[in-house]
Amino acid sequence: MHKQPAFDSPYSPAPAAPGAGWLRYASPAVFYPLAGRLIPVLALAAALFACAGLYVGLAVAPTDSQQGEVYRILFIHVAAAWMSMFLYLVMAGYAALGLIYNTRLSFMMMRALAPTGALFTFLTLWTGALWGKPTWGAWWVWDARLTSELILLFLYLGFMALQAASDDTRRADRGGAILLLAGVVNVPIIYFSVRWWSTLHQGASINLTSAPSMARIMVAAMLLMVAAFWLYSAAVALARVRGIIAEREPGAARAGRPAPEAP
């Protein structure tokens, strides 16, 4: 009996070339199972860091001598603000990789991160309003930092609307990537606005050039929340990109699943 000639599925993970290393994970079929293994680990770590950060920030950190208890909003507000800018830069990085190297996974990751970035931007504005009312006496002022953060939310929403408006995924990916790269200029404006203009918003409490102006326990609580938000973002983005892979390239998703055991 003659054996049937063997063939490779177009979605089968290709053997990595010598020196390719982590670049092989740019293949959706290879990345799909890896993301599935990472999601529960990242989600559990996010929950643990969030519990620790909230406990330290709400129960251990001392009361502020000027703002009282209301200052504790900053443990959510600052961490969310950092993530809103960081995720946009990550999306822009994926956009650049997708445009330069035409990597499908880069465009998928770009799309997967957008809702989480929009969520953190909205959370930044909402907690800022809650903090601003007792501090400034107003829910909203057209402060340079607040306005540029609002523009960031519009960029996220505009990107998602552009993705949803076109049935041509390739065209939507490229159009969204161009929008992201054009909007990158807004991120340094947000960060440096309190230095460039006279604003009501207070300056940075933590920077790389000087010691923190906060108590160490407050810094610890803030960093714990930043870690929790980062881990949460990674877990949610990986879960979402798996859904995108399954929708766009079901063959790649099937190739990435472990084969069923023989009875």
Backbone as CSV, one residue per row, in Angstrom:
resi,resn,N_x,N_y,N_z,CA_x,CA_y,CA_z,C_x,C_y,C_z
1,MET,0.853,-1.187,0.000,0.000,0.000,0.000,0.889,1.236,0.000
2,HIS,0.526,2.163,-0.874,1.313,3.388,-0.978,0.825,4.389,0.055
3,LYS,1.772,5.062,0.687,1.426,6.096,1.653,1.059,7.382,0.927
4,GLN,0.086,8.082,1.499,-0.272,9.381,0.939,0.858,10.366,1.192
5,PRO,1.170,11.213,0.211,2.231,12.194,0.432,1.865,13.168,1.535
6,ALA,2.837,13.432,2.373,2.600,14.367,3.483,2.590,15.788,2.965
7,PHE,1.795,16.626,3.612,1.762,18.038,3.257,1.575,18.852,4.522
8,ASP,1.960,20.105,4.441,1.846,21.009,5.590,0.633,21.887,5.411
9,SER,-0.135,22.034,6.487,-1.241,22.977,6.456,-0.695,24.392,6.371
10,PRO,-1.395,25.295,5.666,-0.905,26.675,5.614,-0.901,27.351,6.969
11,TYR,-1.624,26.781,7.942,-1.656,27.375,9.270,-0.789,26.622,10.255
12,SER,-0.104,25.570,9.807,0.778,24.846,10.709,1.967,25.701,11.084
13,PRO,2.339,25.733,12.358,3.501,26.529,12.753,4.750,26.044,12.042
14,ALA,5.377,26.944,11.309,6.589,26.585,10.588,7.743,26.455,11.555
15,PRO,8.684,25.543,11.282,9.852,25.431,12.161,10.640,26.720,12.167
16,ALA,11.092,27.098,13.345,11.804,28.366,13.471,13.154,28.288,12.785
17,ALA,13.479,29.324,12.049,14.783,29.404,11.418,15.842,29.639,12.475
18,PRO,17.089,29.212,12.198,18.153,29.438,13.184,18.281,30.930,13.508
19,GLY,18.267,31.236,14.796,18.405,32.632,15.211,17.107,33.401,15.209
20,ALA,15.967,32.744,14.785,14.704,33.475,14.728,14.222,33.823,16.123
21,GLY,14.401,32.885,17.092,14.041,33.162,18.473,12.579,33.519,18.626
22,TRP,12.329,34.627,19.357,10.969,35.019,19.677,10.191,35.494,18.469
23,LEU,10.867,35.740,17.349,10.154,36.224,16.167,9.142,35.210,15.643
24,ARG,9.331,33.943,15.985,8.381,32.941,15.504,7.003,33.136,16.117
25,TYR,6.925,33.851,17.249,5.631,34.104,17.867,4.827,35.159,17.117
26,ALA,5.394,35.726,16.069,4.623,36.638,15.223,3.602,35.883,14.387
27,SER,3.731,34.564,14.331,2.749,33.736,13.632,1.516,33.565,14.515
28,PRO,0.315,33.903,14.023,-0.891,33.718,14.840,-1.063,32.295,15.336
29,ALA,-0.690,31.292,14.516,-0.850,29.893,14.930,0.051,29.546,16.100
30,VAL,1.217,30.158,16.193,2.138,29.909,17.303,1.742,30.736,18.521
31,PHE,1.299,31.964,18.282,0.968,32.874,19.378,-0.321,32.464,20.088
32,TYR,-1.261,31.867,19.366,-2.576,31.524,19.921,-2.465,30.655,21.178
33,PRO,-1.772,29.516,21.133,-1.690,28.694,22.352,-0.860,29.355,23.453
34,LEU,0.167,30.114,23.079,0.959,30.807,24.096,0.092,31.798,24.868
35,ALA,-0.733,32.542,24.156,-1.628,33.490,24.818,-2.580,32.775,25.754
36,GLY,-3.080,31.619,25.325,-3.982,30.865,26.178,-3.333,30.428,27.479
37,ARG,-2.053,30.086,27.436,-1.350,29.681,28.663,-1.053,30.872,29.579
38,LEU,-0.837,32.034,28.999,-0.462,33.203,29.790,-1.652,33.874,30.470
39,ILE,-2.829,33.784,29.872,-3.990,34.535,30.372,-4.298,34.228,31.840
40,PRO,-4.454,32.965,32.262,-4.783,32.737,33.678,-3.695,33.187,34.643
41,VAL,-2.444,33.066,34.240,-1.339,33.509,35.102,-1.387,35.022,35.278
42,LEU,-1.559,35.747,34.182,-1.609,37.203,34.242,-2.836,37.692,35.005
43,ALA,-3.971,37.029,34.803,-5.196,37.443,35.486,-5.071,37.247,36.997
44,LEU,-4.516,36.110,37.417,-4.332,35.871,38.844,-3.366,36.880,39.448
45,ALA,-2.261,37.144,38.754,-1.287,38.121,39.245,-1.912,39.515,39.341
46,ALA,-2.745,39.874,38.359,-3.413,41.178,38.385,-4.317,41.299,39.601
47,ALA,-5.069,40.238,39.910,-5.958,40.273,41.070,-5.167,40.409,42.368
48,LEU,-4.056,39.686,42.486,-3.250,39.756,43.704,-2.633,41.140,43.890
49,PHE,-2.080,41.705,42.820,-1.487,43.038,42.915,-2.547,44.093,43.211
50,ALA,-3.738,43.947,42.618,-4.799,44.920,42.865,-5.239,44.876,44.329
51,CYS,-5.406,43.680,44.864,-5.783,43.560,46.282,-4.717,44.180,47.184
52,ALA,-3.450,43.893,46.882,-2.370,44.453,47.688,-2.322,45.972,47.565
53,GLY,-2.465,46.490,46.343,-2.415,47.931,46.139,-3.563,48.654,46.819
54,LEU,-4.780,48.098,46.732,-5.928,48.731,47.377,-5.805,48.677,48.899
55,TYR,-5.292,47.568,49.420,-5.123,47.475,50.869,-4.110,48.501,51.374
56,VAL,-2.964,48.578,50.690,-1.939,49.528,51.127,-2.435,50.966,50.947
57,GLY,-3.093,51.241,49.814,-3.532,52.604,49.543,-4.683,53.068,50.417
58,LEU,-5.623,52.167,50.719,-6.816,52.567,51.463,-6.700,52.349,52.964
59,ALA,-5.892,51.372,53.380,-5.853,51.029,54.801,-4.531,51.343,55.488
60,VAL,-3.433,51.311,54.740,-2.120,51.478,55.362,-1.574,52.890,55.172
61,ALA,-1.713,53.443,53.978,-1.169,54.778,53.695,-1.814,55.815,54.616
62,PRO,-1.033,56.777,55.107,-1.589,57.778,56.036,-2.491,58.778,55.319
63,THR,-3.287,59.474,56.098,-4.155,60.520,55.565,-3.320,61.731,55.180
64,ASP,-3.622,62.327,54.041,-2.885,63.499,53.589,-3.229,64.705,54.474
65,SER,-2.207,65.476,54.813,-2.408,66.598,55.738,-3.216,67.739,55.124
66,GLN,-3.229,67.858,53.793,-3.928,68.961,53.143,-5.264,68.527,52.527
67,GLN,-5.272,67.374,51.832,-6.478,66.965,51.126,-7.338,65.985,51.913
68,GLY,-6.810,65.457,53.013,-7.586,64.506,53.788,-7.680,63.159,53.087
69,GLU,-8.831,62.491,53.233,-9.011,61.150,52.696,-9.236,61.151,51.179
70,VAL,-9.678,62.259,50.623,-10.032,62.277,49.210,-8.828,62.022,48.305
71,TYR,-7.636,62.263,48.831,-6.441,62.085,48.001,-6.257,60.639,47.567
72,ARG,-6.894,59.692,48.273,-6.703,58.278,47.973,-7.194,57.907,46.572
73,ILE,-7.963,58.780,45.963,-8.366,58.555,44.569,-7.148,58.451,43.675
74,LEU,-6.038,59.089,44.062,-4.863,59.111,43.195,-4.304,57.721,42.932
75,PHE,-4.530,56.759,43.849,-3.984,55.422,43.625,-4.640,54.741,42.421
76,ILE,-5.869,55.112,42.121,-6.529,54.649,40.901,-6.260,55.611,39.755
77,HIS,-6.377,56.898,40.040,-6.296,57.926,38.998,-4.934,57.950,38.304
78,VAL,-3.877,57.972,39.074,-2.541,58.069,38.496,-2.181,56.805,37.729
79,ALA,-2.484,55.642,38.320,-2.188,54.386,37.635,-2.961,54.284,36.324
80,ALA,-4.232,54.691,36.325,-5.034,54.651,35.105,-4.490,55.634,34.063
81,ALA,-4.056,56.814,34.508,-3.507,57.799,33.576,-2.232,57.286,32.916
82,TRP,-1.359,56.680,33.702,-0.126,56.111,33.129,-0.464,55.043,32.092
83,MET,-1.423,54.165,32.417,-1.766,53.093,31.498,-2.445,53.630,30.246
84,SER,-3.227,54.689,30.365,-3.888,55.243,29.179,-2.868,55.717,28.154
85,MET,-1.777,56.326,28.621,-0.728,56.783,27.708,0.150,55.628,27.239
86,PHE,0.484,54.726,28.164,1.363,53.607,27.821,0.734,52.704,26.772
87,LEU,-0.541,52.373,26.951,-1.203,51.487,25.998,-1.307,52.127,24.615
88,TYR,-1.497,53.439,24.580,-1.540,54.099,23.272,-0.188,53.984,22.568
89,LEU,0.893,54.159,23.323,2.221,54.031,22.721,2.476,52.595,22.255
90,VAL,2.013,51.614,23.035,2.160,50.215,22.615,1.378,49.968,21.329
91,MET,0.154,50.487,21.265,-0.641,50.346,20.042,0.055,50.994,18.851
92,ALA,0.621,52.170,19.070,1.330,52.842,17.984,2.549,52.046,17.547
93,GLY,3.220,51.397,18.511,4.346,50.538,18.159,3.915,49.366,17.296
94,TYR,2.806,48.723,17.663,2.280,47.638,16.841,1.849,48.155,15.468
95,ALA,1.298,49.360,15.437,0.892,49.942,14.154,2.096,50.126,13.237
96,ALA,3.196,50.624,13.795,4.403,50.810,12.994,4.943,49.473,12.501
97,LEU,4.964,48.460,13.374,5.438,47.135,12.958,4.556,46.563,11.858
98,GLY,3.241,46.746,12.004,2.339,46.223,10.990,2.521,46.887,9.640
99,LEU,2.725,48.207,9.647,2.911,48.921,8.386,4.259,48.607,7.740
100,ILE,5.287,48.450,8.557,6.634,48.228,8.011,6.820,46.785,7.562
101,TYR,6.427,45.838,8.431,6.698,44.424,8.154,5.465,43.646,7.685
102,ASN,4.315,44.321,7.679,3.077,43.686,7.235,2.776,42.422,8.043
103,THR,2.976,42.497,9.363,2.709,41.365,10.238,1.247,41.392,10.676
104,ARG,0.551,40.315,10.442,-0.879,40.257,10.753,-1.116,40.375,12.255
105,LEU,-0.268,39.726,13.038,-0.468,39.738,14.484,-0.320,41.142,15.069
106,SER,0.531,41.963,14.480,0.696,43.333,14.970,-0.603,44.106,14.859
107,PHE,-1.283,43.983,13.733,-2.563,44.666,13.563,-3.613,44.103,14.523
108,MET,-3.567,42.794,14.760,-4.526,42.195,15.690,-4.299,42.692,17.115
109,MET,-3.045,42.773,17.546,-2.743,43.271,18.882,-3.129,44.747,19.019
110,MET,-2.906,45.491,17.960,-3.296,46.902,17.945,-4.785,47.046,18.222
111,ARG,-5.583,46.209,17.559,-7.033,46.258,17.742,-7.429,45.740,19.123
112,ALA,-6.734,44.715,19.615,-7.097,44.114,20.894,-6.860,45.049,22.071
113,LEU,-5.884,45.935,21.971,-5.546,46.824,23.077,-6.452,48.049,23.169
114,ALA,-7.119,48.396,22.080,-7.858,49.661,22.027,-8.953,49.784,23.081
115,PRO,-9.843,48.790,23.263,-10.884,48.974,24.283,-10.333,49.154,25.691
116,THR,-9.254,48.466,26.007,-8.659,48.608,27.337,-8.052,49.996,27.510
117,GLY,-7.383,50.494,26.465,-6.845,51.844,26.535,-7.938,52.881,26.704
118,ALA,-9.048,52.706,25.984,-10.172,53.637,26.127,-10.760,53.563,27.532
119,LEU,-10.835,52.352,28.089,-11.358,52.189,29.443,-10.508,52.944,30.454
120,PHE,-9.191,52.810,30.375,-8.320,53.495,31.323,-8.351,55.007,31.124
121,THR,-8.514,55.462,29.895,-8.615,56.903,29.656,-9.895,57.455,30.264
122,PHE,-11.006,56.744,30.073,-12.268,57.167,30.696,-12.145,57.147,32.219
123,LEU,-11.508,56.090,32.765,-11.331,55.998,34.207,-10.480,57.156,34.725
124,THR,-9.477,57.553,33.954,-8.654,58.704,34.334,-9.487,59.973,34.429
125,LEU,-10.307,60.217,33.426,-11.132,61.429,33.414,-12.190,61.394,34.516
126,TRP,-12.768,60.230,34.736,-13.830,60.107,35.745,-13.268,60.300,37.151
127,THR,-12.183,59.602,37.476,-11.592,59.770,38.802,-11.007,61.167,38.976
128,GLY,-10.521,61.763,37.877,-10.039,63.138,37.959,-11.150,64.100,38.308
129,ALA,-12.345,63.858,37.752,-13.493,64.711,38.092,-13.885,64.537,39.554
130,LEU,-13.872,63.298,40.039,-14.201,63.051,41.448,-13.190,63.712,42.380
131,TRP,-11.941,63.725,41.947,-10.891,64.356,42.741,-10.933,65.880,42.598
132,GLY,-11.291,66.347,41.416,-11.268,67.784,41.159,-12.364,68.557,41.857
133,LYS,-13.527,67.929,42.069,-14.636,68.653,42.699,-14.284,69.150,44.090
134,PRO,-13.797,68.302,44.997,-13.439,68.824,46.321,-12.143,69.628,46.332
135,THR,-11.275,69.397,45.322,-9.978,70.082,45.309,-10.067,71.440,44.631
136,TRP,-10.670,71.493,43.444,-10.774,72.737,42.676,-12.142,73.399,42.787
137,GLY,-13.131,72.657,43.276,-14.483,73.193,43.352,-15.262,73.039,42.059
138,ALA,-14.755,72.223,41.125,-15.438,72.035,39.835,-15.181,70.616,39.353
139,TRP,-16.185,70.038,38.674,-16.013,68.710,38.110,-15.054,68.721,36.932
140,TRP,-15.057,69.820,36.181,-14.250,69.881,34.961,-13.787,71.304,34.723
141,VAL,-12.546,71.465,34.310,-12.015,72.739,33.832,-11.229,72.436,32.562
142,TRP,-11.147,73.423,31.693,-10.421,73.208,30.430,-8.925,73.406,30.653
143,ASP,-8.433,72.604,31.583,-7.009,72.561,31.899,-6.269,71.859,30.753
144,ALA,-4.991,72.209,30.543,-4.235,71.643,29.421,-4.136,70.125,29.524
145,ARG,-3.862,69.609,30.716,-3.737,68.157,30.854,-5.083,67.469,30.692
146,LEU,-6.126,68.010,31.279,-7.442,67.393,31.154,-7.910,67.401,29.696
147,THR,-7.675,68.505,29.016,-8.116,68.605,27.625,-7.361,67.641,26.730
148,SER,-6.056,67.537,26.909,-5.272,66.608,26.092,-5.608,65.151,26.416
149,GLU,-5.974,64.870,27.676,-6.414,63.509,28.024,-7.768,63.207,27.372
150,LEU,-8.630,64.199,27.301,-9.906,64.022,26.610,-9.682,63.754,25.129
151,ILE,-8.714,64.440,24.537,-8.371,64.184,23.132,-7.888,62.746,22.961
152,LEU,-7.147,62.239,23.950,-6.690,60.853,23.885,-7.876,59.891,23.857
153,LEU,-8.903,60.173,24.649,-10.105,59.332,24.621,-10.743,59.371,23.243
154,PHE,-10.812,60.556,22.633,-11.385,60.664,21.285,-10.546,59.880,20.272
155,LEU,-9.229,59.854,20.454,-8.372,59.081,19.550,-8.676,57.586,19.663
156,TYR,-8.826,57.109,20.896,-9.184,55.693,21.090,-10.536,55.393,20.442
157,LEU,-11.527,56.237,20.732,-12.863,55.996,20.190,-12.876,56.116,18.668
158,GLY,-12.122,57.077,18.143,-12.036,57.224,16.692,-11.402,56.016,16.043
159,PHE,-10.372,55.469,16.680,-9.732,54.271,16.146,-10.709,53.113,16.106
160,MET,-11.438,52.895,17.203,-12.381,51.777,17.240,-13.531,51.985,16.257
161,ALA,-13.968,53.231,16.101,-15.031,53.499,15.134,-14.549,53.231,13.716
162,LEU,-13.305,53.587,13.422,-12.746,53.338,12.100,-12.640,51.848,11.820
163,GLN,-12.261,51.071,12.840,-12.171,49.634,12.663,-13.541,49.018,12.381
164,ALA,-14.558,49.527,13.067,-15.901,48.968,12.917,-16.600,49.429,11.652
165,ALA,-16.131,50.528,11.055,-16.844,51.113,9.919,-16.559,50.418,8.602
166,SER,-15.495,49.637,8.530,-15.095,49.014,7.266,-15.158,47.495,7.367
167,ASP,-15.691,46.866,6.323,-15.702,45.406,6.256,-14.385,44.849,5.739
168,ASP,-13.571,45.712,5.153,-12.262,45.309,4.637,-11.253,45.425,5.783
169,THR,-10.897,44.292,6.394,-10.024,44.334,7.565,-8.648,44.895,7.242
170,ARG,-8.126,44.585,6.053,-6.808,45.103,5.697,-6.825,46.628,5.604
171,ARG,-7.862,47.138,4.972,-7.974,48.596,4.840,-8.195,49.253,6.201
172,ALA,-9.039,48.625,7.039,-9.297,49.176,8.368,-8.035,49.155,9.221
173,ASP,-7.255,48.079,9.121,-6.017,47.985,9.891,-5.045,49.090,9.515
174,ARG,-4.871,49.298,8.230,-3.913,50.313,7.787,-4.404,51.725,8.111
175,GLY,-5.684,51.961,7.936,-6.220,53.274,8.289,-6.101,53.541,9.779
176,GLY,-6.402,52.522,10.611,-6.265,52.693,12.051,-4.827,52.895,12.473
177,ALA,-3.903,52.192,11.818,-2.481,52.350,12.146,-2.008,53.772,11.851
178,ILE,-2.436,54.322,10.730,-2.045,55.695,10.391,-2.613,56.682,11.403
179,LEU,-3.866,56.468,11.826,-4.473,57.340,12.832,-3.701,57.276,14.143
180,LEU,-3.313,56.072,14.558,-2.564,55.927,15.807,-1.237,56.664,15.742
181,LEU,-0.519,56.497,14.652,0.791,57.143,14.527,0.656,58.662,14.479
182,ALA,-0.398,59.147,13.853,-0.609,60.598,13.805,-0.938,61.153,15.188
183,GLY,-1.614,60.345,16.016,-2.014,60.825,17.332,-0.957,60.692,18.405
184,VAL,0.182,60.078,18.085,1.242,59.893,19.088,1.707,61.219,19.656
185,VAL,1.648,62.272,18.877,2.126,63.581,19.340,1.357,64.053,20.570
186,ASN,0.148,63.530,20.775,-0.652,63.965,21.919,-0.116,63.425,23.243
187,VAL,0.587,62.291,23.212,1.057,61.681,24.463,2.085,62.562,25.181
188,PRO,3.147,63.039,24.511,4.047,63.950,25.232,3.374,65.260,25.649
189,ILE,2.359,65.685,24.915,1.626,66.883,25.327,0.940,66.640,26.667
190,ILE,0.327,65.456,26.823,-0.312,65.123,28.105,0.727,65.132,29.221
191,TYR,1.849,64.467,28.981,2.837,64.282,30.039,3.497,65.601,30.441
192,PHE,3.857,66.410,29.466,4.611,67.638,29.766,3.732,68.882,29.893
193,SER,2.422,68.727,29.815,1.542,69.903,29.822,1.686,70.727,31.091
194,VAL,1.903,70.055,32.243,2.015,70.812,33.495,3.320,71.593,33.568
195,ARG,4.291,71.230,32.722,5.549,71.990,32.672,5.489,73.094,31.628
196,TRP,4.820,72.831,30.532,4.811,73.791,29.423,3.831,74.931,29.644
197,TRP,2.728,74.664,30.360,1.716,75.683,30.570,1.392,75.808,32.045
198,SER,0.848,76.955,32.414,0.395,77.163,33.781,-0.987,76.523,33.915
199,THR,-1.084,75.443,34.671,-2.331,74.685,34.768,-2.708,74.473,36.227
200,LEU,-3.982,74.127,36.440,-4.436,73.798,37.786,-3.930,72.430,38.232
201,HIS,-3.683,71.554,37.271,-3.276,70.195,37.589,-1.908,70.193,38.253
202,GLN,-1.788,69.408,39.319,-0.509,69.356,40.028,0.541,68.636,39.185
203,GLY,1.811,68.896,39.479,2.899,68.269,38.752,3.071,66.814,39.142
204,ALA,4.013,66.166,38.483,4.250,64.749,38.734,4.858,64.549,40.119
205,SER,4.311,63.581,40.844,4.855,63.249,42.163,6.035,62.297,42.066
206,ILE,6.136,61.581,40.937,7.215,60.623,40.710,7.821,60.895,39.343
207,ASN,9.122,61.061,39.278,9.811,61.178,37.992,11.190,60.555,38.140
208,LEU,11.883,60.452,37.020,13.164,59.750,36.992,14.343,60.619,37.381
209,THR,14.132,61.903,37.539,15.248,62.816,37.781,15.364,63.275,39.232
210,SER,14.376,62.957,40.064,14.431,63.400,41.450,13.694,62.405,42.332
211,ALA,13.887,62.544,43.634,13.220,61.646,44.578,11.729,61.946,44.603
212,PRO,10.891,60.949,44.881,9.445,61.171,44.947,9.097,62.178,46.033
213,SER,8.054,62.984,45.749,7.597,63.965,46.730,6.534,63.378,47.648
214,MET,6.300,62.071,47.574,5.303,61.391,48.387,5.993,60.465,49.379
215,ALA,5.238,60.062,50.396,5.744,59.073,51.332,5.959,57.749,50.615
216,ARG,6.930,56.968,51.083,7.263,55.718,50.406,6.091,54.748,50.366
217,ILE,5.292,54.722,51.411,4.156,53.803,51.433,3.130,54.190,50.370
218,MET,3.000,55.481,50.097,2.100,55.938,49.036,2.648,55.550,47.669
219,VAL,3.953,55.707,47.499,4.580,55.305,46.245,4.404,53.811,46.023
220,ALA,4.567,53.027,47.103,4.416,51.577,46.986,3.000,51.208,46.551
221,ALA,2.002,51.848,47.152,0.611,51.565,46.780,0.350,51.920,45.323
222,MET,0.897,53.042,44.888,0.700,53.468,43.502,1.347,52.492,42.528
223,LEU,2.555,52.058,42.830,3.254,51.132,41.940,2.570,49.768,41.911
224,LEU,2.006,49.346,43.037,1.254,48.098,43.052,0.038,48.184,42.134
225,MET,-0.638,49.331,42.140,-1.799,49.501,41.268,-1.387,49.586,39.805
226,VAL,-0.253,50.209,39.535,0.247,50.252,38.153,0.524,48.834,37.659
227,ALA,1.170,48.024,38.500,1.448,46.637,38.122,0.152,45.866,37.898
228,ALA,-0.842,46.084,38.762,-2.126,45.396,38.606,-2.793,45.781,37.298
229,PHE,-2.787,47.061,36.971,-3.412,47.509,35.727,-2.655,46.985,34.513
230,TRP,-1.330,46.927,34.615,-0.535,46.416,33.493,-0.838,44.938,33.261
231,LEU,-0.872,44.151,34.325,-1.152,42.726,34.202,-2.575,42.496,33.691
232,TYR,-3.505,43.294,34.182,-4.886,43.189,33.696,-4.953,43.491,32.198
233,SER,-4.271,44.542,31.775,-4.272,44.915,30.358,-3.713,43.795,29.501
234,ALA,-2.630,43.173,29.963,-2.024,42.091,29.199,-2.975,40.903,29.101
235,ALA,-3.610,40.532,30.217,-4.514,39.377,30.213,-5.713,39.620,29.298
236,VAL,-6.311,40.793,29.403,-7.496,41.096,28.594,-7.131,41.196,27.115
237,ALA,-5.991,41.822,26.807,-5.580,41.949,25.412,-5.297,40.584,24.788
238,LEU,-4.669,39.693,25.545,-4.394,38.361,25.017,-5.684,37.586,24.786
239,ALA,-6.645,37.709,25.716,-7.931,37.038,25.517,-8.641,37.594,24.292
240,ARG,-8.558,38.912,24.124,-9.234,39.525,22.983,-8.544,39.169,21.670
241,VAL,-7.221,39.100,21.654,-6.530,38.794,20.407,-6.763,37.348,20.009
242,ARG,-6.969,36.465,20.979,-7.321,35.090,20.630,-8.666,35.048,19.901
243,GLY,-9.596,35.871,20.351,-10.875,35.948,19.661,-10.734,36.499,18.250
244,ILE,-9.850,37.488,18.081,-9.627,38.064,16.758,-8.979,37.039,15.833
245,ILE,-8.012,36.295,16.356,-7.373,35.249,15.546,-8.405,34.208,15.122
246,ALA,-9.254,33.770,16.075,-10.269,32.770,15.752,-11.256,33.283,14.709
247,GLU,-11.525,34.598,14.736,-12.471,35.176,13.779,-11.844,35.356,12.406
248,ARG,-10.622,35.868,12.380,-9.981,36.174,11.100,-9.324,34.951,10.462
249,GLU,-8.694,34.149,11.283,-7.943,33.002,10.768,-8.296,31.763,11.584
250,PRO,-9.495,31.224,11.378,-9.899,30.044,12.170,-8.954,28.869,11.993
251,GLY,-8.334,28.756,10.823,-7.371,27.683,10.623,-6.174,27.811,11.537
252,ALA,-5.722,29.031,11.761,-4.596,29.264,12.660,-4.972,28.936,14.100
253,ALA,-6.225,29.262,14.477,-6.672,28.935,15.838,-6.753,27.429,16.033
254,ARG,-7.247,26.722,15.015,-7.327,25.256,15.138,-5.940,24.638,15.183
255,ALA,-5.010,25.195,14.400,-3.643,24.664,14.404,-2.953,24.916,15.732
256,GLY,-3.356,25.977,16.432,-2.733,26.295,17.708,-3.282,25.516,18.870
257,ARG,-4.429,24.803,18.678,-5.001,24.020,19.766,-4.311,22.658,19.837
258,PRO,-4.143,22.116,21.043,-3.531,20.789,21.161,-4.428,19.736,20.547
259,ALA,-3.829,18.750,19.933,-4.594,17.680,19.307,-5.296,16.839,20.362
260,PRO,-6.536,16.380,20.084,-7.240,15.549,21.074,-6.542,14.211,21.253
261,GLU,-6.595,13.712,22.485,-5.944,12.437,22.784,-6.744,11.279,22.183
262,ALA,-6.044,10.273,21.735,-6.701,9.100,21.158,-7.369,8.297,22.264
263,PRO,-8.565,7.733,21.984,-9.238,6.949,23.019,-8.475,5.680,23.340
